[in-house]
């Protein structure tokens, strides 16, 4: 008998916006573990345990929650960091992060997802997962 151990990617969704459910459904279909939380402290704890094969998608308008999650992700080893929100929200998040010493946001994809013309939550989720897969594949090459 042979036992094969295969690492499983984790997708952490911070915020409970309407994209969270289809995003987790697609992640599960790919064999990923998905975690959804709207709690900034819980998100920070999960992010601390993530590796380069894992992903964080931050959504919502609560600047304290989204800012803390992005700061934790930037401070950690997570492979993909994406944020969903308006251009104005992303600018506000960048200011929040800069005030706390996080000025290099090159690891943050915003808006998260490939530009496929997505119009509804399921299509947005597909675009985000496609971008995550593309980033993961690029890291392996």
PDB file of C-alpha atoms in Angstrom, residues 9 13 20 26-27 31 36 41 44 57 77-78 80 87 103 110 117 120 134:
ATOM      1  CA  UNK A   9      -4.217  25.045  -1.360  1.00  0.00           C
ATOM      2  CA  UNK A  13     -12.083  35.005   1.712  1.00  0.00           C
ATOM      3  CA  UNK A  20     -17.824  34.746  -1.491  1.00  0.00           C
ATOM      4  CA  UNK A  26     -15.290  26.918  -7.363  1.00  0.00           C
ATOM      5  CA  UNK A  27     -12.357  26.557  -4.948  1.00  0.00           C
ATOM      6  CA  UNK A  31      -9.911  20.580  -4.329  1.00  0.00           C
ATOM      7  CA  UNK A  36     -14.685  32.661   4.848  1.00  0.00           C
ATOM      8  CA  UNK A  41      -8.590  38.986  14.050  1.00  0.00           C
ATOM      9  CA  UNK A  44      -5.073  37.629  10.569  1.00  0.00           C
ATOM     10  CA  UNK A  57      -9.224  37.581  -1.349  1.00  0.00           C
ATOM     11  CA  UNK A  77       4.028  34.393   2.779  1.00  0.00           C
ATOM     12  CA  UNK A  78       0.673  33.987   1.026  1.00  0.00           C
ATOM     13  CA  UNK A  80      -1.933  35.488  -4.008  1.00  0.00           C
ATOM     14  CA  UNK A  87     -11.054  52.297  -7.257  1.00  0.00           C
ATOM     15  CA  UNK A 103       4.034  51.042   0.743  1.00  0.00           C
ATOM     16  CA  UNK A 110      -6.893  44.963  -7.427  1.00  0.00           C
ATOM     17  CA  UNK A 117     -16.005  41.152 -18.640  1.00  0.00           C
ATOM     18  CA  UNK A 120     -22.359  38.756 -11.866  1.00  0.00           C
ATOM     19  CA  UNK A 134      -2.442  31.741 -13.523  1.00  0.00           C
TER      20      UNK A 134
END
